[in-house]
CSV table of C-alpha atoms in Angstrom, one decimal:
chain,number,residue,atom,x,y,z
A,17,MET,CA,22.1,1.6,9.8
A,18,ARG,CA,21.3,3.2,6.4
A,19,LEU,CA,18.9,1.8,3.9
A,20,PHE,CA,18.0,3.0,0.4
A,21,ALA,CA,14.6,2.3,-1.2
A,22,ALA,CA,13.2,3.1,-4.7
A,23,SER,CA,10.8,1.8,-7.3
A,24,LEU,CA,10.6,1.5,-11.1
A,25,ALA,CA,7.8,-0.7,-12.3
A,26,THR,CA,5.4,-1.5,-15.1
A,27,GLU,CA,4.0,-4.7,-16.7
A,28,THR,CA,4.9,-4.8,-20.4
A,29,ASN,CA,2.6,-6.4,-23.0
A,30,THR,CA,5.1,-6.8,-25.9
A,31,PHE,CA,2.1,-7.3,-28.2
A,32,SER,CA,0.4,-4.1,-27.2
A,33,PRO,CA,0.1,-1.3,-29.8
A,34,ILE,CA,0.3,1.4,-27.0
A,35,PRO,CA,3.9,2.6,-26.6
A,36,THR,CA,5.3,3.4,-23.1
A,37,SER,CA,7.4,6.5,-22.3
A,38,ARG,CA,8.4,8.4,-19.2
A,39,ALA,CA,5.3,10.5,-19.7
A,40,ASN,CA,3.1,7.4,-19.1
A,41,PHE,CA,4.9,6.8,-15.8
A,42,GLU,CA,4.5,10.4,-14.8
A,43,ALA,CA,0.8,10.3,-15.7
A,44,SER,CA,0.2,7.2,-13.5
A,45,ALA,CA,2.5,7.6,-10.5
A,46,TYR,CA,5.8,9.4,-10.2
A,47,PHE,CA,7.2,10.4,-6.8
A,48,PRO,CA,10.6,12.2,-6.9
A,49,ALA,CA,13.1,11.4,-4.2
A,50,GLY,CA,11.6,12.0,-0.8
A,51,GLN,CA,8.1,12.9,-2.1
A,52,HIS,CA,6.3,9.5,-1.8
A,53,PRO,CA,3.0,10.0,-0.1
A,54,ASP,CA,2.3,8.5,3.3
A,55,ARG,CA,0.4,5.5,1.9
A,56,ALA,CA,1.5,2.3,0.1
A,57,THR,CA,1.0,1.8,-3.6
A,58,HIS,CA,1.0,-1.4,-5.6
A,59,THR,CA,4.8,-1.4,-6.3
A,60,THR,CA,6.2,1.0,-3.7
A,61,ALA,CA,5.3,-1.0,-0.6
A,62,PRO,CA,8.9,-1.8,0.4
A,63,LEU,CA,9.7,2.0,0.7
A,64,TYR,CA,6.5,2.6,2.6
A,65,VAL,CA,7.0,-0.2,5.0
A,66,ALA,CA,10.7,0.7,5.5
A,67,ARG,CA,9.6,4.2,6.3
A,68,GLN,CA,7.4,3.0,9.1
A,69,ARG,CA,10.1,0.6,10.4
A,70,ALA,CA,12.7,3.4,10.4
A,71,LYS,CA,10.4,5.6,12.6
A,72,ARG,CA,10.0,2.8,15.1
A,73,GLU,CA,13.5,1.3,15.0
A,74,GLY,CA,15.7,4.4,14.5
A,75,PHE,CA,17.6,3.5,11.3
A,76,GLU,CA,18.0,6.0,8.4
A,77,LEU,CA,16.0,5.5,5.2
A,78,ILE,CA,17.1,7.3,2.1
A,79,GLU,CA,14.1,7.5,-0.3
A,80,GLY,CA,14.8,7.5,-4.0
A,81,SER,CA,12.4,8.1,-6.9
A,82,CYS,CA,9.4,5.9,-7.5
A,83,PHE,CA,7.9,5.3,-11.0
A,84,TRP,CA,4.8,3.3,-12.1
A,85,ALA,CA,3.1,3.1,-15.5
A,86,GLU,CA,-0.2,1.4,-16.4
A,87,PRO,CA,0.6,-1.8,-18.4
A,88,SER,CA,1.1,-1.2,-22.1
A,89,GLY,CA,3.7,-1.8,-24.8
A,90,THR,CA,7.5,-1.9,-24.8
A,91,CYS,CA,9.1,1.1,-23.1
A,92,ALA,CA,11.3,3.5,-25.0
A,93,LYS,CA,15.0,2.7,-24.5
A,94,ALA,CA,16.1,6.2,-23.7
A,95,ASP,CA,13.2,6.8,-21.2
A,96,TYR,CA,13.9,3.5,-19.4
A,97,GLU,CA,17.5,4.4,-19.1
A,98,GLU,CA,16.8,7.9,-17.9
A,99,MET,CA,14.5,6.6,-15.1
A,100,ARG,CA,16.9,3.9,-14.1
A,101,ASN,CA,19.8,6.3,-14.0
A,102,GLU,CA,17.8,8.8,-11.9
A,103,ILE,CA,17.5,6.1,-9.2
A,104,LEU,CA,21.1,4.9,-9.6
A,105,ALA,CA,22.4,8.4,-9.2
A,106,GLN,CA,20.4,8.7,-6.0
A,107,LEU,CA,21.9,5.5,-4.7
A,108,LYS,CA,25.4,6.6,-5.5
A,109,ALA,CA,24.8,9.9,-3.6
A,110,ALA,CA,23.5,7.9,-0.6
A,111,MET,CA,26.5,5.6,-0.3
A,112,PRO,CA,27.6,4.0,1.9
A,113,VAL,CA,24.4,2.0,2.6
A,114,ASP,CA,23.8,-1.1,4.6
A,115,GLY,CA,20.9,-2.4,2.5
A,116,VAL,CA,18.8,-1.7,-0.6
A,117,LEU,CA,15.0,-2.2,-1.1
A,118,LEU,CA,13.5,-2.2,-4.5
A,119,GLY,CA,9.8,-2.2,-5.5
A,120,LEU,CA,9.8,-3.6,-9.0
A,121,HIS,CA,7.1,-5.4,-11.0
A,122,GLY,CA,9.1,-8.1,-12.8
A,123,ALA,CA,7.6,-7.9,-16.3
A,124,MET,CA,9.0,-4.6,-17.6
A,125,VAL,CA,10.5,-4.7,-21.0
A,126,ALA,CA,12.2,-1.9,-22.9
A,127,HIS,CA,13.7,-1.7,-26.3
A,128,GLY,CA,17.1,-3.4,-26.0
A,129,TYR,CA,16.2,-4.8,-22.5
A,130,ASP,CA,14.2,-8.1,-22.2
A,131,ASP,CA,15.0,-8.1,-18.4
A,132,CYS,CA,14.8,-4.5,-17.1
A,133,GLU,CA,14.7,-5.7,-13.5
A,134,GLY,CA,17.8,-7.8,-14.0
A,135,ASP,CA,19.5,-4.8,-15.6
A,136,ILE,CA,18.6,-2.6,-12.7
A,137,LEU,CA,19.9,-5.1,-10.2
A,138,GLU,CA,23.1,-5.5,-12.1
A,139,HIS,CA,23.8,-1.8,-11.8
A,140,VAL,CA,22.7,-1.6,-8.1
A,141,ARG,CA,25.0,-4.6,-7.3
A,142,ALA,CA,27.9,-2.8,-9.0
A,143,ILE,CA,27.4,0.3,-6.9
A,144,VAL,CA,26.9,-1.4,-3.5
A,145,GLY,CA,29.3,-4.3,-3.9
A,146,PRO,CA,28.9,-8.0,-3.1
A,147,SER,CA,28.2,-7.8,0.6
A,148,VAL,CA,25.3,-5.3,0.9
A,149,PRO,CA,21.9,-7.1,1.1
A,150,ILE,CA,19.5,-6.3,-1.7
A,151,GLY,CA,15.8,-7.0,-1.2
A,152,VAL,CA,13.2,-7.0,-4.1
A,153,GLU,CA,9.4,-7.2,-4.1
A,154,LEU,CA,7.9,-8.4,-7.3
A,155,ASP,CA,4.4,-9.0,-8.7
A,156,PRO,CA,3.7,-12.7,-9.3
A,157,HIS,CA,3.0,-11.8,-13.0
A,158,CYS,CA,6.8,-11.4,-13.4
A,159,HIS,CA,9.5,-13.1,-15.5
A,160,LEU,CA,11.5,-14.5,-12.6
A,161,THR,CA,14.8,-14.7,-14.3
A,162,GLU,CA,17.9,-16.4,-13.2
A,163,LYS,CA,19.9,-13.2,-13.4
A,164,ARG,CA,17.8,-11.2,-10.9
A,165,VAL,CA,17.6,-14.1,-8.4
A,166,ARG,CA,21.4,-14.5,-8.5
A,167,LEU,CA,22.0,-10.7,-8.0
A,168,ALA,CA,19.5,-10.2,-5.1
A,169,ASN,CA,19.7,-11.5,-1.6
A,170,ALA,CA,15.9,-11.9,-1.1
A,171,VAL,CA,13.1,-11.8,-3.6
A,172,ILE,CA,9.5,-11.9,-2.4
A,173,LEU,CA,6.4,-12.0,-4.6
A,174,TYR,CA,2.8,-11.1,-3.7
A,175,LYS,CA,0.9,-14.3,-3.1
A,176,GLU,CA,-2.6,-13.2,-3.8
A,177,TYR,CA,-4.2,-12.7,-7.2
A,178,PRO,CA,-6.0,-10.2,-7.0
A,179,HIS,CA,-2.9,-8.5,-5.4
A,180,ILE,CA,-4.3,-7.4,-2.1
A,181,ASP,CA,-1.3,-8.4,-0.1
A,182,PHE,CA,1.5,-6.2,-1.4
A,183,VAL,CA,2.0,-4.5,2.0
A,184,GLU,CA,2.1,-7.8,3.9
A,185,ARG,CA,4.8,-9.2,1.5
A,186,ALA,CA,6.8,-5.9,1.8
A,187,GLU,CA,6.7,-6.4,5.6
A,188,GLU,CA,8.3,-9.8,5.1
A,189,LEU,CA,10.9,-8.5,2.7
A,190,VAL,CA,11.9,-5.6,5.0
A,191,ASP,CA,12.1,-8.0,8.0
A,192,ILE,CA,14.4,-10.4,6.1
A,193,ILE,CA,16.7,-7.6,4.9
A,194,LEU,CA,17.0,-6.1,8.4
A,195,LYS,CA,17.7,-9.5,10.0
A,196,THR,CA,20.3,-10.1,7.3
A,197,ILE,CA,22.0,-6.8,8.0
A,198,ARG,CA,22.0,-7.6,11.7
A,199,GLY,CA,23.6,-11.0,11.1
A,200,GLU,CA,20.6,-12.9,12.4
A,201,ILE,CA,19.9,-14.9,9.2
A,202,LYS,CA,21.6,-15.7,5.9
A,203,PRO,CA,18.9,-15.9,3.2
A,204,VAL,CA,19.6,-18.4,0.3
A,205,MET,CA,17.3,-18.7,-2.7
A,206,SER,CA,16.3,-21.8,-4.7
A,207,LEU,CA,14.4,-21.3,-8.0
A,208,TYR,CA,12.5,-24.1,-9.8
A,209,ASP,CA,11.2,-23.8,-13.4
A,210,CYS,CA,7.9,-25.5,-14.0
A,211,ARG,CA,8.4,-25.1,-17.8
A,212,MET,CA,4.8,-24.0,-18.3
A,213,ILE,CA,2.6,-20.9,-18.5
A,214,GLU,CA,-0.4,-20.7,-16.2
A,215,LEU,CA,-2.9,-18.1,-15.0
A,216,VAL,CA,-3.3,-18.7,-11.2
A,217,PRO,CA,-6.2,-16.8,-9.6
A,218,THR,CA,-6.3,-17.3,-5.8
A,219,THR,CA,-10.1,-16.7,-5.8
A,220,ARG,CA,-10.7,-20.2,-7.0
A,221,GLU,CA,-9.3,-23.7,-6.7
A,222,PRO,CA,-6.7,-25.1,-7.0
A,223,GLY,CA,-4.8,-21.8,-6.8
A,224,ARG,CA,-6.3,-21.0,-3.5
A,225,SER,CA,-5.2,-24.2,-1.8
A,226,PHE,CA,-1.7,-24.1,-3.4
A,227,VAL,CA,-1.0,-20.6,-2.1
A,228,ASP,CA,-2.3,-21.5,1.3
A,229,ARG,CA,0.0,-24.5,1.4
A,230,MET,CA,3.0,-22.3,0.5
A,231,SER,CA,2.1,-19.9,3.3
A,232,ALA,CA,1.8,-22.7,5.8
A,233,LEU,CA,5.4,-23.7,5.1
A,234,GLU,CA,6.9,-20.4,6.0
A,235,GLY,CA,8.5,-19.7,9.4
A,236,LYS,CA,9.2,-23.3,10.1
A,237,ASP,CA,12.4,-25.4,9.8
A,238,GLY,CA,14.4,-22.5,8.4
A,239,ILE,CA,12.0,-21.7,5.5
A,240,LEU,CA,11.9,-17.9,5.4
A,241,SER,CA,9.7,-17.4,2.3
A,242,VAL,CA,7.9,-19.3,-0.5
A,243,SER,CA,6.8,-17.5,-3.7
A,244,LEU,CA,5.0,-18.6,-6.9
A,245,ALA,CA,5.8,-16.6,-10.1
A,246,HIS,CA,2.9,-17.1,-12.4
A,247,GLY,CA,4.7,-15.4,-15.3
A,248,PHE,CA,3.2,-12.8,-17.5
A,249,GLN,CA,1.7,-14.4,-20.6
A,250,GLN,CA,1.6,-11.2,-22.7
A,251,GLY,CA,5.4,-10.8,-22.5
A,252,ASP,CA,7.5,-12.3,-25.3
A,253,VAL,CA,10.8,-12.8,-23.4
A,254,PRO,CA,13.0,-15.9,-23.1
A,255,GLU,CA,12.4,-16.7,-19.4
A,256,ILE,CA,8.6,-16.5,-19.5
A,257,GLY,CA,6.7,-19.0,-17.3
A,258,THR,CA,5.7,-20.3,-13.9
A,259,ARG,CA,8.5,-20.7,-11.3
A,260,VAL,CA,8.7,-21.6,-7.6
A,261,LEU,CA,11.1,-19.6,-5.4
A,262,VAL,CA,12.1,-20.7,-1.9
A,263,ILE,CA,14.2,-18.7,0.6
A,264,THR,CA,15.8,-20.6,3.4
A,265,ASP,CA,18.1,-19.6,6.3
A,266,ASN,CA,21.4,-20.8,4.8
A,267,ASP,CA,20.1,-24.3,3.8
A,268,LYS,CA,20.4,-24.5,0.0
A,269,ALA,CA,19.8,-28.3,-0.1
A,270,LYS,CA,16.5,-27.9,1.8
A,271,GLY,CA,15.4,-25.0,-0.4
A,272,ASP,CA,16.2,-26.9,-3.6
A,273,ALA,CA,14.3,-29.9,-2.4
A,274,LEU,CA,11.2,-27.9,-1.4
A,275,ALA,CA,11.2,-25.8,-4.6
A,276,ALA,CA,11.3,-28.9,-6.7
A,277,LYS,CA,8.6,-30.6,-4.6
A,278,LEU,CA,6.3,-27.7,-4.9
A,279,GLY,CA,7.1,-27.2,-8.5
A,280,GLU,CA,6.2,-30.8,-9.3
A,281,GLU,CA,2.9,-30.5,-7.3
A,282,PHE,CA,2.1,-27.4,-9.4
A,283,ARG,CA,2.9,-29.2,-12.7
A,284,SER,CA,0.6,-32.1,-11.8
A,285,LEU,CA,-2.3,-29.5,-11.7
A,286,LYS,CA,-1.6,-28.0,-15.2
A,287,GLY,CA,-4.6,-26.7,-17.0
A,288,GLN,CA,-6.8,-26.6,-13.9
A,289,PHE,CA,-6.0,-23.0,-12.6
A,290,ALA,CA,-7.5,-20.6,-15.1
A,291,PRO,CA,-11.3,-20.0,-15.1
A,292,PRO,CA,-13.4,-21.4,-17.9
A,293,VAL,CA,-14.3,-19.0,-20.7
A,294,THR,CA,-17.9,-18.8,-21.9
A,295,PRO,CA,-18.8,-17.6,-25.4
A,296,LEU,CA,-20.3,-14.1,-25.3
A,297,ASP,CA,-23.9,-14.9,-26.2
A,298,GLU,CA,-23.9,-17.9,-23.9
A,299,ALA,CA,-22.6,-15.7,-21.1
A,300,LEU,CA,-25.4,-13.2,-21.7
A,301,ASP,CA,-28.0,-15.9,-21.8
A,302,ARG,CA,-26.6,-17.3,-18.5
A,303,ALA,CA,-26.6,-13.8,-16.9
A,304,LEU,CA,-30.2,-13.3,-17.9
A,305,GLY,CA,-31.5,-16.7,-16.7
A,306,GLY,CA,-33.3,-17.1,-13.4
A,307,ALA,CA,-33.4,-15.1,-10.2
A,308,ALA,CA,-30.2,-13.7,-8.8
A,309,ASN,CA,-29.2,-12.2,-5.5
A,310,GLY,CA,-27.0,-9.4,-6.9
A,311,PRO,CA,-25.7,-8.7,-10.4
A,312,ARG,CA,-24.1,-11.3,-12.6
A,313,VAL,CA,-20.6,-10.1,-13.3
A,314,ILE,CA,-19.2,-10.8,-16.8
A,315,ALA,CA,-15.5,-10.4,-16.9
A,316,ASP,CA,-13.8,-9.7,-20.3
A,317,SER,CA,-10.1,-10.4,-19.7
A,318,THR,CA,-9.4,-9.9,-23.4
A,319,ASP,CA,-9.6,-6.1,-23.1
A,320,ASN,CA,-7.9,-5.8,-19.7
A,321,ALA,CA,-5.8,-2.6,-19.4
A,322,GLY,CA,-4.0,-4.3,-16.5
A,323,GLY,CA,-2.6,-6.7,-19.1
A,324,GLY,CA,-1.7,-3.9,-21.6
A,325,ALA,CA,-4.9,-3.9,-23.7
A,326,ALA,CA,-6.5,-0.6,-24.7
A,327,SER,CA,-9.7,-1.1,-22.7
A,328,ASP,CA,-11.7,0.5,-25.5
A,329,ASN,CA,-13.2,-2.6,-27.1
A,330,THR,CA,-16.9,-2.2,-27.9
A,331,ASN,CA,-18.0,-5.7,-28.8
A,332,ILE,CA,-20.0,-6.4,-25.6
A,333,ILE,CA,-21.7,-3.0,-25.7
A,334,HIS,CA,-22.7,-3.6,-29.4
A,335,ARG,CA,-24.1,-7.1,-28.5
A,336,LEU,CA,-26.1,-5.8,-25.6
A,337,ARG,CA,-27.7,-3.2,-27.9
A,338,GLU,CA,-28.3,-5.7,-30.7
A,339,ARG,CA,-30.1,-8.0,-28.3
A,340,GLY,CA,-32.0,-5.2,-26.6
A,341,ILE,CA,-30.5,-6.0,-23.2
A,342,GLY,CA,-30.7,-3.1,-20.8
A,343,ASP,CA,-30.3,-2.9,-17.0
A,344,ALA,CA,-26.5,-3.5,-17.6
A,345,ALA,CA,-23.3,-1.6,-16.7
A,346,VAL,CA,-20.1,-1.8,-18.7
A,347,GLY,CA,-16.7,-0.4,-17.8
A,348,PRO,CA,-14.2,0.9,-17.9
A,349,VAL,CA,-14.0,2.2,-21.5
A,350,TRP,CA,-11.0,4.3,-22.2
A,351,ASP,CA,-11.9,7.3,-24.3
A,352,PRO,CA,-10.4,10.7,-23.2
A,353,VAL,CA,-12.1,12.6,-26.1
A,354,ALA,CA,-15.6,11.3,-25.3
A,355,VAL,CA,-15.0,12.1,-21.6
A,356,GLU,CA,-14.2,15.7,-22.5
A,357,PHE,CA,-17.3,16.0,-24.7
A,358,CYS,CA,-19.5,14.7,-21.8
A,359,LEU,CA,-17.9,17.0,-19.2
A,360,THR,CA,-18.5,20.0,-21.5
A,361,ALA,CA,-22.2,19.0,-21.9
A,362,GLY,CA,-22.6,18.5,-18.2
A,363,VAL,CA,-24.5,16.0,-16.0
A,364,GLY,CA,-28.1,15.5,-17.1
A,365,ALA,CA,-27.4,16.5,-20.7
A,366,THR,CA,-28.4,14.2,-23.6
A,367,ILE,CA,-26.0,14.4,-26.6
A,368,PRO,CA,-25.0,12.5,-29.7
A,369,LEU,CA,-21.7,10.7,-28.9
A,370,ARG,CA,-19.2,8.4,-30.6
A,371,PHE,CA,-17.1,6.4,-28.1
A,372,GLY,CA,-14.7,3.5,-28.0
A,373,GLY,CA,-13.3,1.4,-30.8
A,374,LYS,CA,-10.2,3.6,-31.5
A,375,ALA,CA,-6.9,2.2,-30.5
A,376,ALA,CA,-6.4,-0.9,-32.6
A,377,SER,CA,-8.1,-3.4,-34.9
A,378,THR,CA,-9.0,-5.4,-31.7
A,379,SER,CA,-10.9,-2.4,-30.3
A,380,GLY,CA,-14.1,-3.2,-32.4
A,381,THR,CA,-16.1,-0.4,-34.0
A,382,PRO,CA,-17.1,2.9,-32.3
A,383,VAL,CA,-20.4,3.1,-30.6
A,384,ASP,CA,-22.7,5.9,-31.9
A,385,GLY,CA,-25.9,7.1,-30.4
A,386,GLU,CA,-27.8,9.5,-28.1
A,387,VAL,CA,-26.4,9.3,-24.6
A,388,THR,CA,-27.4,10.8,-21.3
A,389,VAL,CA,-24.6,12.0,-18.9
A,390,LEU,CA,-25.3,10.4,-15.5
A,391,GLY,CA,-22.4,11.6,-13.5
A,392,ALA,CA,-18.9,13.0,-13.7
A,393,ILE,CA,-15.7,13.3,-11.7
A,394,ARG,CA,-12.3,15.0,-12.3
A,395,ASN,CA,-9.1,13.4,-11.1
A,396,GLY,CA,-10.9,10.4,-9.8
A,397,THR,CA,-9.5,7.3,-8.1
A,398,GLN,CA,-10.5,3.7,-7.5
A,399,SER,CA,-9.5,1.4,-4.6
A,400,PHE,CA,-7.1,-1.5,-5.0
A,401,GLY,CA,-6.5,-2.9,-1.5
A,402,THR,CA,-5.1,-0.1,0.5
A,403,ALA,CA,-3.9,1.8,-2.6
A,404,LYS,CA,-5.8,4.4,-4.6
A,405,VAL,CA,-5.4,4.1,-8.4
A,406,PRO,CA,-6.1,7.1,-10.7
A,407,ILE,CA,-8.9,6.9,-13.2
A,408,GLY,CA,-8.5,10.5,-14.4
A,409,ASN,CA,-11.5,12.4,-15.5
A,410,ALA,CA,-14.5,10.1,-15.9
A,411,VAL,CA,-18.2,10.1,-16.8
A,412,GLY,CA,-21.1,7.8,-16.6
A,413,ILE,CA,-23.4,7.6,-19.6
A,414,ARG,CA,-26.6,5.8,-20.5
A,415,ILE,CA,-27.3,4.5,-24.0
A,416,ASP,CA,-30.3,2.3,-24.7
A,417,GLY,CA,-30.6,1.3,-21.1
A,418,ILE,CA,-26.9,0.4,-20.8
A,419,ASP,CA,-24.7,2.4,-18.4
A,420,VAL,CA,-21.1,2.8,-19.4
A,421,ALA,CA,-18.2,4.2,-17.4
A,422,LEU,CA,-15.9,6.2,-19.6
A,423,LEU,CA,-12.4,7.1,-18.3
A,424,SER,CA,-9.7,9.4,-19.5
A,425,HIS,CA,-6.9,7.4,-17.7
A,426,ARG,CA,-6.5,3.9,-19.0
A,427,THR,CA,-6.9,1.4,-16.2
A,428,GLN,CA,-8.7,-1.9,-15.5
A,429,ALA,CA,-11.7,-2.4,-13.2
A,430,LEU,CA,-10.4,-2.7,-9.7
A,431,GLY,CA,-12.8,-0.9,-7.4
A,432,LEU,CA,-16.5,-0.1,-7.5
A,433,GLU,CA,-15.6,3.6,-7.9
A,434,ILE,CA,-15.3,3.4,-11.7
A,435,PHE,CA,-19.1,3.2,-11.6
A,436,THR,CA,-20.2,4.7,-8.3
A,437,SER,CA,-18.2,7.9,-8.7
A,438,VAL,CA,-19.9,8.7,-12.1
A,439,GLY,CA,-23.5,8.0,-11.1
A,440,ILE,CA,-23.8,4.3,-11.7
A,441,ASP,CA,-24.8,1.8,-9.0
A,442,PRO,CA,-23.5,-1.6,-10.1
A,443,THR,CA,-25.3,-3.4,-7.2
A,444,GLN,CA,-28.6,-2.5,-8.8
A,445,LYS,CA,-27.8,-3.9,-12.2
A,446,ARG,CA,-28.7,-7.2,-13.6
A,447,ILE,CA,-25.5,-7.5,-15.6
A,448,VAL,CA,-22.1,-5.8,-14.8
A,449,SER,CA,-19.4,-6.3,-17.4
A,450,VAL,CA,-15.9,-5.4,-16.3
A,451,LYS,CA,-12.7,-5.2,-18.3
A,452,SER,CA,-10.3,-7.1,-16.0
A,453,THR,CA,-8.9,-10.6,-15.6
A,454,ASN,CA,-9.0,-11.2,-11.9
A,455,HIS,CA,-8.2,-8.0,-9.8
A,456,PHE,CA,-11.9,-7.1,-10.0
A,457,HIS,CA,-12.7,-10.0,-7.7
A,458,ALA,CA,-11.7,-8.1,-4.6
A,459,ALA,CA,-14.5,-5.5,-5.0
A,460,TYR,CA,-16.9,-7.2,-7.4
A,461,GLY,CA,-16.9,-10.7,-6.0
A,462,PRO,CA,-18.7,-9.7,-2.8
A,463,ILE,CA,-21.6,-8.1,-4.8
A,464,ALA,CA,-21.9,-10.7,-7.6
A,465,SER,CA,-24.4,-13.5,-7.6
A,466,GLU,CA,-22.1,-15.2,-10.2
A,467,VAL,CA,-18.9,-14.4,-12.0
A,468,ILE,CA,-18.8,-15.4,-15.7
A,469,TYR,CA,-15.7,-15.1,-17.9
A,470,THR,CA,-16.1,-14.3,-21.6
A,471,ASP,CA,-14.1,-13.4,-24.6
A,472,GLY,CA,-15.0,-10.0,-25.8
A,473,GLY,CA,-12.7,-10.1,-28.8
A,474,GLY,CA,-9.9,-7.9,-27.4
A,475,PRO,CA,-6.2,-8.6,-27.8
A,476,SER,CA,-5.4,-10.2,-24.4
A,477,HIS,CA,-6.5,-13.8,-24.6
A,478,LEU,CA,-6.4,-16.2,-21.7
A,479,ASP,CA,-5.4,-18.9,-24.2
A,480,VAL,CA,-1.6,-18.3,-24.5
A,481,ARG,CA,-1.4,-20.4,-27.7
A,482,LYS,CA,-2.9,-17.4,-29.5
A,483,TYR,CA,0.1,-15.2,-29.0
A,484,PRO,CA,2.8,-15.1,-31.7
A,485,TYR,CA,5.8,-15.6,-29.4
A,486,ARG,CA,9.2,-15.4,-31.0
A,487,LYS,CA,11.6,-15.3,-28.0
A,488,ILE,CA,10.3,-17.8,-25.5
A,489,ASN,CA,12.5,-20.7,-24.5
A,490,ARG,CA,10.8,-23.9,-25.7
A,491,PRO,CA,9.7,-26.6,-25.1
A,492,LEU,CA,7.1,-24.9,-22.9
A,493,TRP,CA,3.6,-26.1,-22.0
A,494,PRO,CA,0.9,-25.6,-23.4
A,495,HIS,CA,2.7,-24.9,-26.7
A,496,ASP,CA,4.5,-28.2,-26.3
A,497,PRO,CA,4.0,-31.4,-24.3
A,498,LEU,CA,5.0,-30.7,-20.7
A,499,PRO,CA,8.8,-31.0,-20.5
A,500,PRO,CA,10.6,-32.0,-17.3
A,501,GLY,CA,10.9,-29.3,-14.6
A,502,ARG,CA,14.4,-28.0,-13.7
A,503,LEU,CA,16.2,-26.3,-10.9
A,504,VAL,CA,17.5,-22.9,-12.2
A,505,VAL,CA,19.2,-21.5,-9.1
């Protein structure tokens, strides 16, 4: 048995001012064919899991290239095609194969391609033919298009948000594809469109219970897998939105019925999934009020690099200074120039510094003042489940009693290392403000006495009605009254 595995993934914010090129992929994670490290990363788990299974079960795995870029704006057409074609050439050279495994994201957009994943699958299917099973793992913040579901044999999405289960879902995907090749099962997919856009954290209700219910259905009565595509609200593409995907063992009618049932259950909970957003001053008042067992974590999702924002908005830092609030930590702030200035000055130095407020009109104004360099690291990483995510060169600084983590590599707050590796202990702060929407929960939830969401004035709003969509298929809630759900596949 011969399997081919590769990965090409990013999450495209079509409203972001930060363009995406191949250089961005190579700066984040690029593993040429056969050079993937012996650990799973966010979007390469199918390859990693297949490698482990190949060692145990004796089949041959041909490893193609793997690409990942931090979320940002639309990818350059030529760069996307170059990366895609690199993988396709490797697949052609590996032929014949018995199966294909792809680690994709599901919300990648390039100039001329609203559905990059569908385009990749179309080319892969043309190479391997109609009978070779293709398995795909996607992030739940994907645009789960009809095209990609019709072209693949099995599509599985992470269930958790924060995405701490990418290895477990890859295990399920590899198992389904291996059983399909061996003739033990015949996966059939059913896709139901809820006709809505929702943010679905699994760290709070009702998202937690809904995902647990999906999981409980799997492995029984021919139900192989159940996935929920949340959709990616910063992507202006036709098939944006929340969809339910069910894979059965050759029982389309059962899959259709279950997908529709779960889809209608989800629709009945509209508007209840996303956390409430507290105005900034009210959030600060709440964070300062009363005794607390641990820091109060204030999450600013509007400047989340994981959603394509610049992560250099300064509004919260300015407000902390204006109100004379110290004993706080803020991060990460993306500013490679300020990082280099601080590295040159050295740990312990006090220097005049301007930082933040650079990338866009939504970045706020730069922060100016005397700062003390608390700590520094070169080529640092932070934890995201079992993965290690680069933060680049980074420093911790203190200004007016506020500690700030400055990074040279644009990324969101995932692990505590964005602070601890640069001399800041977030567990000892009264307030910790993180630039992230929900992935921070895995590391910061356990240390927080309370998590408060606020709007820091960045570009990535939780309220999807603020985005100037032009391509989305309407009617679509919450832009319109909730239209009827529909079976797509």
